[in-house]
Coordinates of C-alpha atoms in Angstrom, one line a residue:
M192 CA -2.7 -38.5 22.5
S193 CA -5.3 -40.4 23.7
L194 CA -8.6 -41.8 22.6
V195 CA -12.3 -40.8 23.9
S196 CA -15.7 -42.4 23.5
G197 CA -17.8 -39.3 22.7
S198 CA -20.9 -37.9 21.1
H199 CA -21.6 -38.9 17.1
Y200 CA -20.3 -36.5 14.7
A201 CA -22.2 -34.6 11.7
Y202 CA -20.3 -33.6 9.0
T203 CA -20.8 -30.9 6.2
P204 CA -20.3 -31.6 2.9
L205 CA -18.7 -29.1 0.9
N206 CA -20.9 -28.4 -1.7
K207 CA -23.4 -27.6 1.5
L208 CA -21.9 -25.5 3.2
K209 CA -23.0 -21.0 3.9
A210 CA -21.8 -18.5 5.3
G211 CA -22.2 -18.1 9.0
M212 CA -22.1 -22.0 9.7
V213 CA -20.3 -24.1 11.7
V214 CA -19.0 -27.4 10.6
N215 CA -17.7 -30.3 11.2
V216 CA -15.8 -31.6 8.1
Y217 CA -13.6 -34.0 6.3
G218 CA -11.4 -33.9 2.7
V219 CA -8.3 -34.5 0.9
V220 CA -5.9 -32.1 0.7
K221 CA -5.0 -30.7 -3.4
F222 CA -2.6 -27.4 -2.3
F223 CA -1.6 -25.7 1.1
K224 CA 0.8 -23.9 3.2
P225 CA 3.4 -25.0 6.7
P226 CA 2.2 -23.2 9.2
Y227 CA 4.5 -19.1 9.1
L228 CA 4.5 -16.3 11.5
S229 CA 2.1 -13.3 10.2
R230 CA 2.3 -9.8 11.0
G231 CA 1.0 -10.7 13.8
T232 CA 1.5 -12.7 16.9
D233 CA -0.3 -15.7 15.8
Y234 CA 1.9 -19.1 13.4
C235 CA -0.9 -19.2 10.4
S236 CA -1.4 -22.0 7.7
V237 CA -3.6 -22.5 4.5
V238 CA -5.1 -25.9 4.0
T239 CA -7.1 -26.9 0.0
I240 CA -9.7 -29.6 0.5
V241 CA -12.0 -31.0 -2.1
D242 CA -14.4 -34.4 -1.2
S243 CA -16.2 -36.6 -3.4
T244 CA -18.6 -33.1 -4.2
N245 CA -15.6 -31.8 -6.4
A246 CA -16.9 -28.4 -4.6
D247 CA -13.2 -27.5 -2.7
L248 CA -12.8 -25.1 0.5
T249 CA -9.7 -22.7 1.2
C250 CA -9.0 -22.9 4.9
L251 CA -6.9 -20.1 7.2
L252 CA -6.1 -21.2 9.9
F253 CA -4.7 -19.4 12.4
S254 CA -2.6 -20.0 15.9
G255 CA -0.1 -19.1 19.0
N256 CA 0.8 -21.9 19.2
Y257 CA 2.5 -24.3 16.0
E258 CA 1.8 -27.4 16.4
A259 CA -1.8 -26.6 16.7
H260 CA -2.1 -26.6 13.1
P261 CA -3.3 -29.6 10.9
M262 CA 0.1 -31.7 9.9
V263 CA -0.6 -31.8 6.9
Y264 CA 3.0 -33.2 5.2
K265 CA 2.0 -33.5 1.4
N266 CA -1.1 -33.0 -0.8
G267 CA -3.1 -36.3 -0.4
D268 CA -3.1 -36.0 2.9
I269 CA -6.5 -36.6 4.7
V270 CA -7.6 -34.1 7.4
R271 CA -11.0 -33.5 9.3
F272 CA -11.2 -30.6 10.9
H273 CA -14.2 -29.7 13.8
R274 CA -15.9 -26.7 14.4
L275 CA -14.7 -24.8 11.4
K276 CA -16.6 -21.4 10.3
I277 CA -17.7 -20.4 7.5
Q278 CA -17.8 -17.1 5.3
I279 CA -17.8 -15.3 2.5
Y280 CA -14.3 -13.5 1.4
K281 CA -13.7 -11.6 -2.0
N282 CA -17.6 -13.4 -3.4
E283 CA -15.1 -16.8 -2.3
T284 CA -15.9 -19.6 0.4
Q285 CA -13.6 -20.1 3.0
G286 CA -13.2 -21.5 6.5
I287 CA -11.7 -20.3 9.4
N288 CA -11.2 -21.2 12.8
S289 CA -13.4 -20.9 15.0
S290 CA -13.6 -21.6 18.8
G291 CA -12.8 -25.3 20.0
F292 CA -11.6 -25.8 16.4
A293 CA -9.6 -29.1 16.2
S294 CA -8.2 -31.0 12.9
L295 CA -6.4 -34.6 12.3
T296 CA -4.4 -35.2 9.9
F297 CA -3.6 -38.2 8.7
E298 CA -1.4 -40.2 5.2
G299 CA -3.7 -40.3 2.0
T300 CA -2.2 -43.8 0.7
V301 CA -4.3 -46.3 0.2
G302 CA -4.1 -49.1 2.4
A303 CA -1.1 -47.6 4.9
P304 CA -2.2 -47.6 8.4
I305 CA -4.7 -44.9 9.5
T306 CA -2.7 -42.9 12.2
P307 CA -4.0 -40.1 13.5
R308 CA -1.9 -37.2 13.1
T309 CA -2.4 -34.0 15.9
S310 CA -1.2 -32.7 19.2
N311 CA -4.3 -32.6 21.1
K312 CA -3.7 -35.2 23.9
C313 CA -7.1 -35.9 23.5
F314 CA -9.3 -36.9 20.9
N315 CA -12.8 -38.9 19.4
F316 CA -12.0 -40.8 16.8
T317 CA -14.6 -44.2 15.6
P318 CA -15.0 -46.3 13.4
E319 CA -17.7 -44.2 11.3
D320 CA -14.3 -42.0 11.0
C321 CA -12.2 -44.7 10.9
K322 CA -14.8 -45.7 7.3
M323 CA -15.0 -41.9 6.4
V324 CA -10.7 -42.3 5.5
E325 CA -10.8 -45.0 4.1
T326 CA -14.0 -43.8 1.6
L327 CA -11.7 -39.9 0.6
R328 CA -8.8 -42.2 0.0
A329 CA -10.3 -44.8 -2.5
W330 CA -11.8 -41.9 -4.4
A331 CA -9.0 -39.7 -4.1
S332 CA -6.6 -42.8 -5.6
A333 CA -9.2 -43.0 -8.3
N334 CA -10.4 -39.4 -8.8
I335 CA -7.5 -36.5 -8.2
S336 CA -4.8 -36.4 -9.8
L337 CA -1.9 -35.5 -7.5
S338 CA 1.4 -35.2 -9.6
S339 CA 4.2 -35.7 -6.8
T340 CA 6.7 -33.0 -6.3
L341 CA 9.0 -34.2 -4.0
V342 CA 12.3 -35.3 -5.4
K343 CA 15.8 -36.7 -4.0
L344 CA 19.0 -35.5 -4.4
C345 CA 19.9 -38.1 -6.8
D346 CA 17.7 -36.5 -9.8
V347 CA 17.5 -32.7 -9.2
Q348 CA 18.6 -30.8 -11.9
P349 CA 19.0 -26.6 -12.5
M350 CA 16.1 -23.9 -12.4
Q351 CA 14.0 -26.6 -10.7
Y352 CA 11.3 -26.0 -7.7
F353 CA 10.8 -29.2 -5.7
D354 CA 9.9 -30.3 -2.0
L355 CA 12.6 -32.7 -0.5
T356 CA 12.9 -34.8 3.0
C357 CA 16.6 -34.6 4.6
Q358 CA 18.1 -35.1 7.8
L359 CA 19.3 -31.7 8.9
L360 CA 23.3 -32.1 9.6
G361 CA 23.8 -28.1 10.9
K362 CA 22.8 -25.1 11.0
A363 CA 24.8 -21.8 11.3
E364 CA 23.1 -18.9 11.0
V365 CA 24.9 -15.9 7.7
D366 CA 23.2 -13.0 8.8
G367 CA 20.3 -11.3 9.9
A368 CA 18.2 -12.7 7.1
S369 CA 19.6 -15.1 5.6
F370 CA 20.3 -19.0 7.2
L371 CA 22.4 -22.5 6.6
L372 CA 20.7 -25.3 6.5
K373 CA 23.2 -29.0 6.0
V374 CA 21.0 -31.4 4.8
W375 CA 21.1 -34.9 3.8
D376 CA 18.8 -38.2 1.8
G377 CA 20.9 -40.5 1.3
T378 CA 21.9 -40.0 -2.1
R379 CA 24.7 -37.8 -4.0
T380 CA 23.3 -34.6 -6.6
P381 CA 24.0 -35.6 -9.6
F382 CA 26.3 -32.3 -10.5
P383 CA 28.8 -30.5 -7.2
S384 CA 27.1 -28.4 -4.8
W385 CA 28.0 -25.6 -3.6
R386 CA 29.2 -25.1 -0.2
V387 CA 28.8 -21.6 2.3
L388 CA 32.1 -22.0 4.0
I389 CA 32.0 -22.0 7.8
E390 CA 35.0 -20.5 9.2
D391 CA 33.4 -17.5 11.3
L392 CA 29.8 -18.6 11.3
V393 CA 29.1 -19.9 14.5
F394 CA 27.4 -23.8 13.9
H395 CA 25.5 -26.1 15.1
G396 CA 26.5 -29.6 13.8
D397 CA 28.8 -32.4 14.2
L398 CA 31.2 -31.1 11.7
S399 CA 33.6 -34.4 11.3
D400 CA 29.8 -36.2 10.8
I401 CA 29.1 -33.6 8.7
Q402 CA 33.1 -34.3 7.1
R403 CA 32.4 -38.1 6.6
L404 CA 29.3 -38.1 4.9
Q405 CA 31.0 -34.1 2.2
N406 CA 29.5 -35.7 -0.8
L407 CA 26.5 -36.4 0.7
T408 CA 25.7 -33.4 2.1
V409 CA 24.0 -29.8 0.9
D410 CA 23.6 -26.1 1.5
I411 CA 21.0 -24.9 1.1
L412 CA 20.5 -21.6 2.3
V413 CA 17.1 -19.9 3.6
Y414 CA 15.5 -16.9 3.7
D415 CA 13.4 -14.5 4.8
N416 CA 10.9 -14.9 6.7
H417 CA 11.5 -19.6 6.7
V418 CA 14.5 -17.7 8.9
Q419 CA 12.3 -17.4 12.4
V420 CA 11.7 -21.2 11.4
A421 CA 15.0 -22.2 10.8
K422 CA 16.8 -20.9 14.0
S423 CA 13.6 -23.3 15.9
L424 CA 14.5 -26.7 13.5
K425 CA 16.2 -29.6 16.2
V426 CA 19.7 -30.9 15.2
G427 CA 19.4 -34.4 13.5
S428 CA 15.7 -33.6 12.8
F429 CA 14.0 -34.8 10.1
L430 CA 13.1 -32.2 7.7
R431 CA 10.2 -31.1 4.1
I432 CA 11.1 -28.2 2.4
Y433 CA 8.3 -26.9 0.2
S434 CA 9.1 -25.4 -3.0
L435 CA 12.8 -25.0 -2.9
H436 CA 14.8 -23.1 -5.8
T437 CA 17.8 -25.2 -7.7
K438 CA 20.4 -23.3 -10.4
F439 CA 23.6 -23.0 -11.7
Q440 CA 26.3 -20.8 -10.1
S441 CA 30.0 -19.9 -11.8
L442 CA 32.7 -19.7 -9.4
N443 CA 36.5 -19.3 -10.4
S444 CA 39.5 -20.4 -8.6
E445 CA 42.8 -18.7 -9.5
D446 CA 44.5 -23.2 -10.7
Q447 CA 40.8 -24.3 -12.4
A448 CA 38.9 -22.7 -14.8
T449 CA 35.9 -21.6 -15.3
S450 CA 33.1 -24.3 -12.5
L451 CA 30.1 -24.7 -12.7
V452 CA 28.4 -25.5 -9.2
L453 CA 24.4 -26.6 -8.1
E454 CA 23.2 -23.5 -5.5
F455 CA 19.9 -24.3 -3.1
H456 CA 17.9 -21.6 -1.6
L457 CA 14.5 -21.2 -0.4
H458 CA 13.5 -17.8 -1.3
G459 CA 11.4 -15.4 1.4
G460 CA 7.5 -15.7 1.1
T461 CA 4.8 -18.8 1.5
S462 CA 4.1 -18.2 -3.0
Y463 CA 3.5 -21.9 -3.9
G464 CA 3.4 -23.4 -0.8
R465 CA 7.5 -22.3 0.3
G466 CA 8.0 -23.7 3.3
I467 CA 9.8 -26.0 6.3
R468 CA 7.9 -28.9 8.5
V469 CA 9.6 -30.6 10.8
L470 CA 8.9 -34.5 10.0
P471 CA 7.4 -36.9 12.6
E472 CA 10.3 -40.6 13.7
N473 CA 6.6 -42.0 13.0
N474 CA 6.0 -40.7 9.4
S475 CA 6.1 -43.7 6.5
D476 CA 8.7 -40.8 4.4
V477 CA 11.0 -41.2 7.4
D478 CA 10.8 -44.7 7.2
R479 CA 11.9 -44.8 4.4
L480 CA 14.5 -42.2 4.4
K481 CA 15.7 -43.3 8.1
K482 CA 17.0 -46.5 5.8
A483 CA 18.4 -44.7 2.8
L484 CA 20.9 -43.1 5.5
E485 CA 22.0 -46.1 7.4
C486 CA 22.3 -47.7 3.6
A487 CA 24.7 -44.2 2.9
R488 CA 26.1 -44.5 5.6
L489 CA 27.6 -47.3 5.8
T490 CA 28.2 -46.4 2.4
A491 CA 30.4 -43.8 3.1
N492 CA 32.5 -45.7 6.5
Q493 CA 33.9 -48.1 4.8
C494 CA 34.8 -45.9 1.7
S495 CA 36.5 -43.5 4.7
D496 CA 38.4 -45.6 5.6
D497 CA 39.6 -46.8 2.7
T498 CA 40.0 -44.4 0.5
G499 CA 39.7 -41.0 2.2
Q500 CA 38.4 -38.5 0.6
L501 CA 38.7 -39.2 -2.2
D502 CA 35.6 -37.0 -3.6
Y503 CA 35.1 -35.7 -7.1
E504 CA 34.3 -32.7 -5.0
D505 CA 37.5 -32.0 -4.7
S506 CA 38.6 -30.6 -7.8
F507 CA 36.1 -27.5 -7.6
P508 CA 36.0 -25.0 -5.9
S509 CA 33.6 -24.1 -2.6
S510 CA 32.3 -20.8 -2.4
S511 CA 34.1 -18.2 -1.1
G512 CA 33.0 -18.3 2.8
S513 CA 30.3 -15.5 3.3
V514 CA 27.0 -14.8 0.6
S515 CA 28.1 -12.1 -1.2
L516 CA 25.8 -9.0 -1.0
Y517 CA 25.0 -8.3 -4.2
E518 CA 25.0 -12.5 -4.8
E519 CA 23.4 -12.9 -8.2
E520 CA 20.2 -15.5 -5.9
R521 CA 20.5 -13.5 -3.3
C522 CA 18.3 -11.6 -5.5
Q523 CA 15.9 -13.7 -4.8
Q524 CA 14.7 -12.3 -1.3
L525 CA 11.6 -11.3 -0.5
S526 CA 11.3 -7.8 -1.9
A527 CA 10.2 -4.7 -0.1
T528 CA 9.1 -3.6 -3.4
I529 CA 6.5 -5.7 -5.9
L530 CA 6.2 -6.0 -9.2
T531 CA 2.9 -4.8 -10.8
D532 CA 2.8 -6.2 -14.8
H533 CA 6.2 -7.2 -17.5
Q534 CA 6.8 -10.4 -14.7
Y535 CA 8.0 -11.9 -18.3
L536 CA 10.6 -10.0 -18.2
Q537 CA 14.2 -11.4 -17.1
N538 CA 16.4 -10.0 -14.8
S539 CA 19.8 -7.5 -15.5
R540 CA 22.4 -6.2 -13.9
L541 CA 23.1 -2.3 -14.1
C542 CA 27.1 -2.5 -15.3
T543 CA 24.6 -4.2 -18.1
I544 CA 22.1 -1.7 -18.1
L545 CA 24.6 1.1 -18.2
K546 CA 26.3 -0.1 -21.5
Q547 CA 23.1 0.1 -23.3
K548 CA 20.8 2.2 -25.3
A549 CA 18.1 4.1 -24.5
P550 CA 15.5 3.4 -24.7
Q551 CA 14.5 0.4 -23.5
Q552 CA 13.1 -1.4 -20.0
F553 CA 14.6 -3.6 -18.0
R554 CA 13.6 -5.2 -14.6
I555 CA 16.5 -5.3 -11.9
R556 CA 16.8 -6.0 -8.7
A557 CA 19.3 -3.7 -6.8
K558 CA 19.5 -1.9 -2.5
L559 CA 18.6 1.5 -2.4
R560 CA 22.2 3.7 -1.2
S561 CA 20.5 6.9 -1.3
Y562 CA 17.8 9.4 -2.1
K563 CA 17.2 12.6 -2.7
P564 CA 15.7 15.1 -1.6
R565 CA 15.7 14.5 2.5
S566 CA 13.1 16.4 3.2
L567 CA 10.0 14.2 1.8
F568 CA 7.7 16.8 1.9
Q569 CA 10.0 19.0 -0.8
S570 CA 9.6 15.7 -3.3
V571 CA 5.6 16.5 -3.8
K572 CA 5.3 18.7 -7.3
L573 CA 2.5 18.9 -9.1
H574 CA 2.7 17.8 -12.8
C575 CA 0.9 18.2 -15.8
P576 CA -0.1 15.1 -17.7
K577 CA -0.2 16.9 -20.8
C578 CA 2.6 18.8 -21.0
H579 CA 4.5 17.4 -18.4
S580 CA 5.4 20.2 -16.8
L581 CA 6.7 19.7 -13.1
R582 CA 5.9 22.9 -10.5
E583 CA 6.4 23.4 -7.0
V584 CA 2.7 23.3 -4.3
P585 CA 3.4 26.6 -3.3
F586 CA 3.2 26.8 0.1
E587 CA 1.2 29.5 2.5
G588 CA 2.8 32.2 2.3
D589 CA 2.5 32.8 -1.4
L590 CA -1.0 31.6 -2.0
D591 CA -2.0 34.5 0.5
I592 CA -0.2 36.6 -2.1
I593 CA -2.3 35.8 -4.7
L594 CA -5.7 36.3 -3.3
Q595 CA -4.7 38.9 -1.4
K596 CA -4.1 40.3 -5.4
G597 CA -7.9 39.3 -5.9
A598 CA -9.0 40.9 -3.4
A599 CA -8.1 43.7 -3.9
K600 CA -11.0 43.9 -7.6
T601 CA -14.2 44.5 -6.6
P602 CA -17.1 42.2 -7.3
N603 CA -19.4 43.9 -10.2
T604 CA -22.9 43.6 -8.9
K605 CA -24.2 43.2 -11.9
L606 CA -22.9 39.6 -11.2
Q607 CA -25.2 38.4 -8.6
N608 CA -28.2 36.4 -8.2
A609 CA -27.7 35.0 -11.6
S610 CA -29.9 31.4 -12.3
L611 CA -27.0 29.1 -11.9
Y612 CA -25.8 30.9 -8.3
D613 CA -27.5 33.1 -5.1
S614 CA -25.0 35.7 -4.1
K615 CA -24.6 37.6 -0.3
I616 CA -21.8 40.5 0.2
W617 CA -20.2 40.9 3.2
T618 CA -18.0 44.4 4.4
T619 CA -15.6 43.0 6.0
K620 CA -14.6 45.8 9.2
Y621 CA -10.8 46.0 8.7
Q622 CA -9.2 46.1 5.8
G623 CA -10.4 49.8 4.1
G624 CA -14.5 47.5 4.3
R625 CA -13.3 44.5 2.1
K626 CA -16.4 43.7 0.1
V627 CA -16.0 39.5 0.4
A628 CA -18.8 38.2 -2.3
I629 CA -19.9 34.6 -1.5
H630 CA -21.7 32.9 -4.4
F631 CA -24.0 29.8 -3.6
V632 CA -24.4 27.4 -6.0
K633 CA -28.3 26.0 -7.0
N634 CA -29.2 22.3 -7.5
N635 CA -32.1 22.7 -9.7
G636 CA -32.5 25.8 -8.6
T637 CA -32.4 25.0 -5.4
L638 CA -29.3 25.4 -2.8
P639 CA -28.4 22.3 -1.4
L640 CA -27.4 21.9 2.4
S641 CA -23.6 23.0 3.3
N642 CA -22.3 19.5 3.5
D643 CA -23.5 19.4 -0.5
C644 CA -23.2 23.4 -1.5
L645 CA -20.5 24.1 -3.4
I646 CA -19.7 28.2 -3.3
L647 CA -17.7 30.9 -5.1
I648 CA -15.8 33.2 -3.9
E649 CA -14.3 36.7 -4.6
G650 CA -12.4 39.4 -2.8
G651 CA -11.5 35.8 0.0
T652 CA -7.8 36.0 1.7
L653 CA -6.8 32.5 2.1
R654 CA -8.5 32.5 6.3
E655 CA -10.9 33.1 5.2
I656 CA -11.7 30.9 1.9
Q657 CA -9.6 27.9 4.8
K658 CA -12.8 28.7 6.8
L659 CA -15.2 28.8 4.3
A660 CA -14.1 25.1 3.4
N661 CA -14.4 23.2 6.3
N662 CA -17.7 24.4 6.5
F663 CA -19.0 23.9 2.7
H664 CA -18.1 20.4 0.0
S665 CA -16.5 22.6 -2.0
V666 CA -14.8 26.4 -3.1
I667 CA -14.2 28.1 -5.7
P668 CA -12.5 31.7 -5.8
V669 CA -13.1 33.7 -9.1
K670 CA -13.1 36.6 -10.1
S671 CA -15.5 39.1 -11.9
G672 CA -14.5 39.4 -15.7
R673 CA -17.3 41.8 -17.9
K674 CA -19.3 39.2 -18.6
D675 CA -19.6 36.6 -16.2
L676 CA -18.1 35.4 -12.4
E677 CA -14.0 33.9 -13.6
V678 CA -11.3 31.3 -12.0
L679 CA -9.2 33.7 -10.2
D680 CA -5.7 32.3 -11.4
L681 CA -4.3 28.7 -12.4
S682 CA -1.5 30.3 -9.9
A683 CA -4.3 29.3 -6.8
P684 CA -6.6 26.2 -6.3
F685 CA -9.4 26.4 -8.7
L686 CA -10.5 24.5 -6.3
I687 CA -10.5 24.0 -3.0
Q688 CA -12.1 20.7 -1.1
G689 CA -11.2 20.2 2.7
K690 CA -7.3 20.7 2.8
T691 CA -7.0 19.3 0.4
H692 CA -5.8 22.4 -3.0
H693 CA -7.0 21.3 -7.0
Y694 CA -5.0 23.4 -8.9
G695 CA -4.4 23.6 -13.1
C696 CA -1.8 24.0 -15.6
K697 CA -1.8 27.7 -17.2
Q698 CA 0.4 26.4 -20.1
C699 CA -3.1 24.3 -21.3
S700 CA -5.9 24.8 -19.4
S701 CA -9.1 27.0 -22.2
L702 CA -10.6 28.4 -19.0
R703 CA -14.0 28.9 -20.1
P704 CA -16.4 30.7 -17.9
I705 CA -18.3 29.5 -14.3
R706 CA -22.3 29.6 -16.1
N707 CA -20.8 26.4 -16.8
L708 CA -20.3 24.8 -14.9
N709 CA -24.4 24.9 -15.6
S710 CA -23.5 21.3 -17.4
V711 CA -22.4 19.5 -14.6
V712 CA -24.5 16.9 -14.2
D713 CA -23.9 16.1 -10.4
K714 CA -24.0 18.5 -8.5
T715 CA -23.6 17.3 -4.9
S716 CA -20.5 15.8 -5.5
W717 CA -17.9 18.4 -7.6
I718 CA -16.1 15.9 -8.9
P719 CA -12.8 17.9 -9.6
S720 CA -12.0 16.7 -13.2
S721 CA -15.4 17.5 -13.5
V722 CA -15.3 21.0 -12.3
A723 CA -12.0 21.0 -14.2
E724 CA -13.4 19.7 -17.6
V725 CA -16.3 22.5 -18.1
L726 CA -14.0 25.0 -16.9
G727 CA -11.2 24.2 -20.1
I728 CA -8.6 23.5 -17.0
V729 CA -5.9 21.1 -16.9
P730 CA -5.5 19.5 -13.7
L731 CA -1.9 19.0 -12.5
Q732 CA -1.7 15.9 -10.3
H733 CA 0.0 15.4 -6.6
V734 CA 3.1 13.4 -7.4
F735 CA 6.3 12.2 -5.8
V736 CA 9.4 13.3 -7.3
M737 CA 11.7 11.6 -5.7
T738 CA 16.3 10.5 -7.0
F739 CA 16.9 7.0 -5.5
T740 CA 20.7 5.8 -6.3
L741 CA 20.1 1.4 -6.6
D742 CA 23.5 -0.7 -7.4
D743 CA 23.7 -3.6 -7.1
G744 CA 27.1 -4.7 -6.3
T745 CA 28.1 -4.4 -10.3
G746 CA 27.0 -0.6 -10.9
V747 CA 24.7 1.9 -9.5
L748 CA 22.3 4.2 -11.7
D749 CA 20.5 7.2 -10.8
A750 CA 17.0 7.0 -10.7
Y751 CA 13.8 9.1 -11.0
L752 CA 10.0 8.4 -9.2
M753 CA 7.3 9.7 -10.2
D754 CA 4.3 8.0 -8.4
S755 CA 0.9 10.1 -7.7
G756 CA 0.1 7.1 -5.1
E757 CA 0.0 3.0 -6.3
F758 CA 4.5 3.5 -5.2
F759 CA 4.1 4.6 -1.9
H760 CA 0.4 4.1 -1.4
I761 CA 0.2 6.9 0.3
P762 CA -1.7 9.4 -2.0
A763 CA 0.6 12.7 -2.7
S764 CA -3.0 14.6 -2.9
E765 CA -3.2 14.0 0.7
I766 CA 0.4 14.4 2.7
L767 CA 1.1 17.2 2.7
N768 CA -2.4 18.3 5.6
S769 CA -1.6 14.8 6.9
D770 CA 0.7 14.0 10.5
D771 CA -0.4 10.4 9.5
L772 CA 0.3 9.2 6.2
Q773 CA 3.5 11.4 6.7
Q774 CA 4.0 9.5 9.4
S775 CA 4.2 6.8 7.4
M776 CA 6.2 8.0 4.2
D777 CA 9.2 8.2 7.0
T778 CA 9.1 4.9 7.6
I779 CA 8.2 3.4 4.3
M780 CA 11.8 4.9 3.5
D781 CA 13.8 4.3 6.8
M782 CA 12.8 0.8 5.8
L783 CA 13.9 0.8 2.2
C784 CA 17.1 3.0 2.8
P785 CA 17.8 2.1 6.7
P786 CA 19.7 5.1 8.0
G787 CA 22.6 4.0 10.5
T788 CA 22.8 1.6 9.3
K789 CA 25.7 -1.1 6.5
I790 CA 24.1 -1.4 2.8
D791 CA 24.2 -5.0 4.2
A792 CA 21.4 -5.0 5.6
Y793 CA 19.2 -3.3 3.5
P794 CA 16.1 -5.0 2.0
W795 CA 16.5 -5.8 -2.5
L796 CA 14.0 -3.9 -4.5
E797 CA 12.4 -5.6 -7.1
C798 CA 11.5 -2.6 -9.8
F799 CA 11.2 -1.8 -13.5
I800 CA 13.7 0.9 -15.1
K801 CA 13.3 2.3 -18.6
S802 CA 16.3 4.6 -19.5
Y803 CA 15.1 8.0 -22.1
N804 CA 17.5 10.1 -23.9
V805 CA 17.5 14.3 -22.4
T806 CA 19.2 17.5 -24.4
N807 CA 20.4 19.8 -22.4
G808 CA 22.2 22.0 -25.6
T809 CA 24.6 20.2 -27.5
E810 CA 25.0 17.1 -24.8
Q811 CA 23.1 14.0 -24.9
K812 CA 22.4 12.1 -21.6
I813 CA 20.7 9.1 -21.1
C814 CA 17.9 8.3 -17.9
Y815 CA 16.6 6.5 -15.8
Q816 CA 12.8 6.1 -14.3
I817 CA 10.7 3.1 -11.7
F818 CA 8.1 2.5 -13.7
D819 CA 4.8 -0.5 -12.9
T820 CA 7.2 -0.9 -9.5
T821 CA 4.7 -0.4 -5.7
V822 CA 6.0 -1.1 -2.0
A823 CA 5.2 -4.4 -0.6
D824 CA 2.0 -4.6 1.7
D825 CA 3.0 -5.5 5.1
L826 CA 5.3 -1.8 4.7
T827 CA 2.8 -0.4 4.4

């Protein structure tokens, strides 16, 4: 890297930013996420900065080059962004990188050397920049409280989230969703740490060196989106691991009672800035770490020469090797589903749930061993929210028979051309001169355009109604009653809009005459719920009804899923008429329950389930239903 002379740059205070501006800014980092692979091919990083105006700005930065992202290592660092574009997203001001975006990062500690961190080979840095950094350092030290989450291994406690500065001694892939990192920071944990058996793994690192430092190293399991970064790490590099989680795990051995060991996990996702960053050799924290490692290595070598392996960890059993498929902490991997409520509930094992009485609610993490029906179109049913009954969605053949029965009746000419509608009669050339009546519903006495017009049809076949539905806003199949037009039959749709059919519950509905449509205020939108209400119809909901067989390694249970669209993010009312939605549904299910794959490669599902009692004659059993759970956005 080298300094280049250049023109003077103007810097905009954060409280003066407006949408559409391309600006140069300075700021103190108050939150960040290390670069992570986005859904596309680019890496994404998030940096939230604040300046002396007390305004803050969140910047969302994308680049295909990992090293091109701002080299932020901790909160309190100072950044300089050139050519940052300002936009409004969800009513919040946001910064994004524009063409020519460049960044410099500086340590935020007062008195520390002002050394720019950047991957750019050439950059402009003037005495004015140096003064800006010093000013921000002084302002931040006096006005911002940045509590450090950096913790040494000697100070870690169970159930803690913290940042760790360490050196990588070895690594190995455990399976497709988890990766092992062996690290140390020169201090020893206050509790015995968990070990992964590596005999069956392809291990990278100096095992003899690790053996000498055995009681100073810890095994970290890295999951999901962090695996790719972990694979790229070079043994010997210095790391900062963000939002690392510790947890006690009980281990049993043949010759000892149950023992507790401390586990280290970097869970999937990027919440709370979770991730891994390689620190450069000239970083001040790395300098301090190197000194600590030199002293620790010298002490470890002396102890090894004098006493061999006298290690208090020798009295504690190691783990069984590869991580168990249903290891409790493995359930902390990135879930393929998301909870929408009740996050306060603690996870329960299925073996425990199966012993509990109903009704109760539980939070679980399990894998989808199988599901029914396998033909997904068979999972779509019609559900009544009032009586909770379920019925099948009529096939076209059954629907055609229902409509043909209605078509056999001749329309009553006395009910034509009412104040609500204008009427037209057609006589078919075949089928015995069948008469078809179409009533065009008026809006304030005027016939609307076809795309806003509701029509009532008497004597129409399914094919005829489908053609009309493609040309008019809505269609209601009707029949002539004694004094008024009536809804044809709730076995058929009470309202058809395009390819969407709206059904009503026969048991709960109390049908009213068609003239009640006069009370609908908006006679252009024809909202199905409004139409149903004035006609005395309790509308049925299209829902997915499926049975999920869930397995967490401690037990297996069948859970019932009834979803109108929240779980899959796919409207059940539309899927039967859309090849694209059916393909999306198939794709989601193949991700949740991959065909031809062993269950250890299946994703974890985090779900809420509730138990309830069902009585069938003299037999009573407990059933389970999934609720307040949805498929993760990146699966849809």
